[in-house]
């Protein structure tokens, strides 16, 4: 396991006990590696994580429906922070056409990221790439929003995918449940 010293102070405080924003923790640094920012966020949020390599981190984030495996990898070649969120899903073979139909409708409603099903691995996958070309830097707030949006999308559509896979619900009916759930929480 590759370990990096986390930047900033645990739980957002400084030596004098004052609260600091996540941006303030990084402001004194010249260049912060994007995965260092993710690692610091994982420590700040008390998520289980493993720094797989200098450019990659894997973590587990607990949601209402599932625990989501999240991997973020930095590609210096194209200056992109890639995120993959996975959770196990084993729909019956006969239900796969409905699952794929549901995924099409789900992706029509996702403006950031997209879902796919990796049948061989039996994993539902949410993917997103944050492009940071031209010498831009990744801000802690961007990473936090990126992960929050991914988990929120997974939580929102998980019930619909379950209804399509295991219930005798139509895709449209299952999507209505996802929409009602989303509006019910607002």
Short mmCIF file of C-alpha atoms in Angstrom, two decimals:
data_model
loop_
_atom_site.label_atom_id
_atom_site.label_comp_id
_atom_site.label_asym_id
_atom_site.label_seq_id
_atom_site.Cartn_x
_atom_site.Cartn_y
_atom_site.Cartn_z
CA UNK A 1 0.00 0.00 0.00
CA UNK A 2 1.33 3.43 -0.95
CA UNK A 3 0.91 5.97 1.84
CA UNK A 4 1.28 9.71 1.52
CA UNK A 5 1.36 12.13 4.41
CA UNK A 6 -2.02 13.85 4.46
CA UNK A 7 -2.02 17.61 4.07
CA UNK A 8 -3.75 19.97 6.45
CA UNK A 9 -5.08 19.02 9.83
CA UNK A 10 -7.59 16.29 10.74
CA UNK A 11 -11.21 17.34 10.86
CA UNK A 12 -10.38 20.75 9.39
CA UNK A 13 -8.73 22.38 12.42
CA UNK A 14 -5.36 24.11 12.66
CA UNK A 15 -2.79 24.14 15.48
CA UNK A 16 -4.75 26.77 17.39
CA UNK A 17 -8.00 24.83 17.13
CA UNK A 18 -9.56 27.14 14.56
CA UNK A 19 -11.68 25.63 11.83
CA UNK A 20 -10.21 25.87 8.34
CA UNK A 21 -11.91 25.39 5.03
CA UNK A 22 -10.46 22.62 2.93
CA UNK A 23 -9.17 25.22 0.45
CA UNK A 24 -7.29 27.08 3.21
CA UNK A 25 -5.52 23.86 4.14
CA UNK A 26 -3.96 23.74 0.68
CA UNK A 27 -3.45 27.44 -0.06
CA UNK A 28 0.17 27.51 1.15
CA UNK A 29 1.23 24.67 -1.15
CA UNK A 30 2.62 25.36 -4.65
CA UNK A 31 1.43 22.23 -6.42
CA UNK A 32 -0.83 19.71 -4.74
CA UNK A 33 -1.24 16.34 -6.37
CA UNK A 34 -4.96 15.70 -7.02
CA UNK A 35 -4.84 12.33 -5.26
CA UNK A 36 -3.32 14.01 -2.18
CA UNK A 37 -6.44 16.18 -2.10
CA UNK A 38 -8.67 13.10 -2.36
CA UNK A 39 -6.72 11.36 0.39
CA UNK A 40 -7.02 14.38 2.67
CA UNK A 41 -10.78 14.48 2.02
CA UNK A 42 -11.07 10.75 2.81
CA UNK A 43 -9.26 11.29 6.11
CA UNK A 44 -11.36 14.40 6.85
CA UNK A 45 -14.60 12.43 6.22
CA UNK A 46 -13.28 9.34 8.02
CA UNK A 47 -13.79 7.10 4.97
CA UNK A 48 -11.89 3.82 4.63
CA UNK A 49 -9.31 4.26 1.88
CA UNK A 50 -6.21 2.77 0.36
CA UNK A 51 -3.65 4.84 -1.54
CA UNK A 52 -3.10 2.24 -4.27
CA UNK A 53 -0.38 4.21 -6.09
CA UNK A 54 0.85 7.78 -6.39
CA UNK A 55 -1.89 8.49 -8.95
CA UNK A 56 -4.70 6.32 -7.57
CA UNK A 57 -6.81 5.94 -4.44
CA UNK A 58 -9.63 3.54 -3.58
CA UNK A 59 -12.16 4.15 -0.84
CA UNK A 60 -15.48 3.00 0.54
CA UNK A 61 -18.33 5.42 1.16
CA UNK A 62 -21.41 4.25 3.01
CA UNK A 63 -24.74 5.31 1.54
CA UNK A 64 -28.32 4.61 2.56
CA UNK A 65 -28.69 1.63 0.20
CA UNK A 66 -25.13 0.37 -0.28
CA UNK A 67 -21.50 0.86 0.49
CA UNK A 68 -19.97 2.25 -2.68
CA UNK A 69 -16.45 1.43 -3.85
CA UNK A 70 -14.93 4.60 -5.27
CA UNK A 71 -11.67 4.77 -7.17
CA UNK A 72 -10.11 8.02 -8.32
CA UNK A 73 -7.10 8.10 -10.61
CA UNK A 74 -5.13 11.07 -11.89
CA UNK A 75 -3.84 10.94 -15.46
CA UNK A 76 -1.12 13.55 -15.98
CA UNK A 77 -1.05 12.69 -19.70
CA UNK A 78 -4.50 14.20 -20.36
CA UNK A 79 -4.83 16.08 -17.05
CA UNK A 80 -7.99 14.23 -16.03
CA UNK A 81 -9.15 13.06 -12.62
CA UNK A 82 -11.15 9.92 -13.34
CA UNK A 83 -13.67 8.52 -10.90
CA UNK A 84 -15.33 5.11 -10.97
CA UNK A 85 -18.00 4.20 -8.42
CA UNK A 86 -19.09 0.57 -8.30
CA UNK A 87 -21.56 -1.56 -6.43
CA UNK A 88 -22.47 -5.21 -6.85
CA UNK A 89 -25.62 -6.00 -8.75
CA UNK A 90 -26.65 -9.41 -9.99
CA UNK A 91 -29.85 -9.08 -12.02
CA UNK A 92 -31.22 -12.29 -13.55
CA UNK A 93 -30.14 -12.76 -17.18
CA UNK A 94 -33.74 -12.47 -18.33
CA UNK A 95 -33.97 -8.98 -16.76
CA UNK A 96 -30.85 -7.55 -18.46
CA UNK A 97 -32.77 -5.94 -21.35
CA UNK A 98 -34.89 -4.04 -18.81
CA UNK A 99 -31.78 -3.07 -16.84
CA UNK A 100 -30.17 -1.66 -19.99
CA UNK A 101 -33.38 0.20 -20.85
CA UNK A 102 -33.43 1.65 -17.34
CA UNK A 103 -29.78 2.69 -17.69
CA UNK A 104 -30.63 4.61 -20.86
CA UNK A 105 -33.36 6.51 -19.04
CA UNK A 106 -31.14 7.07 -16.00
CA UNK A 107 -28.30 8.45 -18.14
CA UNK A 108 -30.74 10.84 -19.81
CA UNK A 109 -31.24 12.37 -16.35
CA UNK A 110 -27.56 12.49 -15.34
CA UNK A 111 -25.78 15.66 -16.40
CA UNK A 112 -22.53 14.78 -14.66
CA UNK A 113 -21.33 11.22 -15.11
CA UNK A 114 -22.96 8.14 -16.56
CA UNK A 115 -23.95 4.64 -15.50
CA UNK A 116 -23.09 1.36 -17.15
CA UNK A 117 -23.35 -2.29 -16.16
CA UNK A 118 -20.30 -4.52 -16.34
CA UNK A 119 -22.05 -7.86 -16.80
CA UNK A 120 -18.93 -10.02 -16.50
CA UNK A 121 -17.96 -8.49 -13.14
CA UNK A 122 -21.61 -8.13 -12.04
CA UNK A 123 -21.00 -4.49 -11.15
CA UNK A 124 -23.04 -1.37 -11.66
CA UNK A 125 -20.65 1.45 -12.51
CA UNK A 126 -20.90 5.24 -12.39
CA UNK A 127 -18.08 7.06 -14.22
CA UNK A 128 -16.96 10.64 -14.46
CA UNK A 129 -13.83 12.45 -15.66
CA UNK A 130 -12.88 15.89 -14.37
CA UNK A 131 -10.71 17.49 -17.08
CA UNK A 132 -8.18 19.97 -15.69
CA UNK A 133 -6.17 20.99 -18.76
CA UNK A 134 -4.12 24.14 -19.12
CA UNK A 135 -2.41 23.97 -15.75
CA UNK A 136 -5.61 24.20 -13.70
CA UNK A 137 -5.57 22.74 -10.24
CA UNK A 138 -8.14 20.52 -8.59
CA UNK A 139 -9.78 22.19 -5.61
CA UNK A 140 -10.89 20.23 -2.54
CA UNK A 141 -14.45 21.50 -3.00
CA UNK A 142 -14.50 20.10 -6.54
CA UNK A 143 -13.45 16.67 -5.31
CA UNK A 144 -15.99 16.72 -2.51
CA UNK A 145 -18.78 17.75 -4.92
CA UNK A 146 -17.65 15.12 -7.43
CA UNK A 147 -17.93 12.32 -4.87
CA UNK A 148 -21.15 13.66 -3.34
CA UNK A 149 -22.80 13.88 -6.77
CA UNK A 150 -21.74 10.33 -7.62
CA UNK A 151 -23.04 8.86 -4.36
CA UNK A 152 -26.24 10.88 -4.64
CA UNK A 153 -26.84 9.59 -8.18
CA UNK A 154 -26.22 6.00 -7.09
CA UNK A 155 -28.58 6.40 -4.13
CA UNK A 156 -31.24 8.03 -6.28
CA UNK A 157 -31.36 5.33 -8.95
CA UNK A 158 -30.57 2.22 -6.90
CA UNK A 159 -34.24 1.57 -6.01
CA UNK A 160 -35.28 1.81 -9.68
CA UNK A 161 -32.58 -0.65 -10.71
CA UNK A 162 -33.66 -3.04 -7.98
CA UNK A 163 -37.33 -2.82 -9.01
CA UNK A 164 -36.42 -3.52 -12.64
CA UNK A 165 -34.11 -6.39 -11.70
CA UNK A 166 -36.11 -8.14 -9.00
CA UNK A 167 -39.63 -6.75 -9.13
CA UNK A 168 -42.22 -7.07 -11.81
CA UNK A 169 -42.20 -3.32 -12.41
CA UNK A 170 -41.91 -1.70 -15.81
CA UNK A 171 -38.93 0.57 -16.43
CA UNK A 172 -41.21 3.63 -16.52
CA UNK A 173 -42.82 2.66 -13.21
CA UNK A 174 -39.43 2.02 -11.60
CA UNK A 175 -38.15 5.39 -12.83
CA UNK A 176 -41.20 7.10 -11.32
CA UNK A 177 -40.22 5.59 -7.97
CA UNK A 178 -36.71 7.04 -8.35
CA UNK A 179 -38.14 10.44 -9.23
CA UNK A 180 -40.65 10.38 -6.35
CA UNK A 181 -37.85 9.41 -3.97
CA UNK A 182 -35.69 12.29 -5.24
CA UNK A 183 -38.49 14.83 -4.88
CA UNK A 184 -39.47 13.39 -1.51
CA UNK A 185 -36.02 14.13 -0.08
CA UNK A 186 -35.83 17.69 -1.41
#
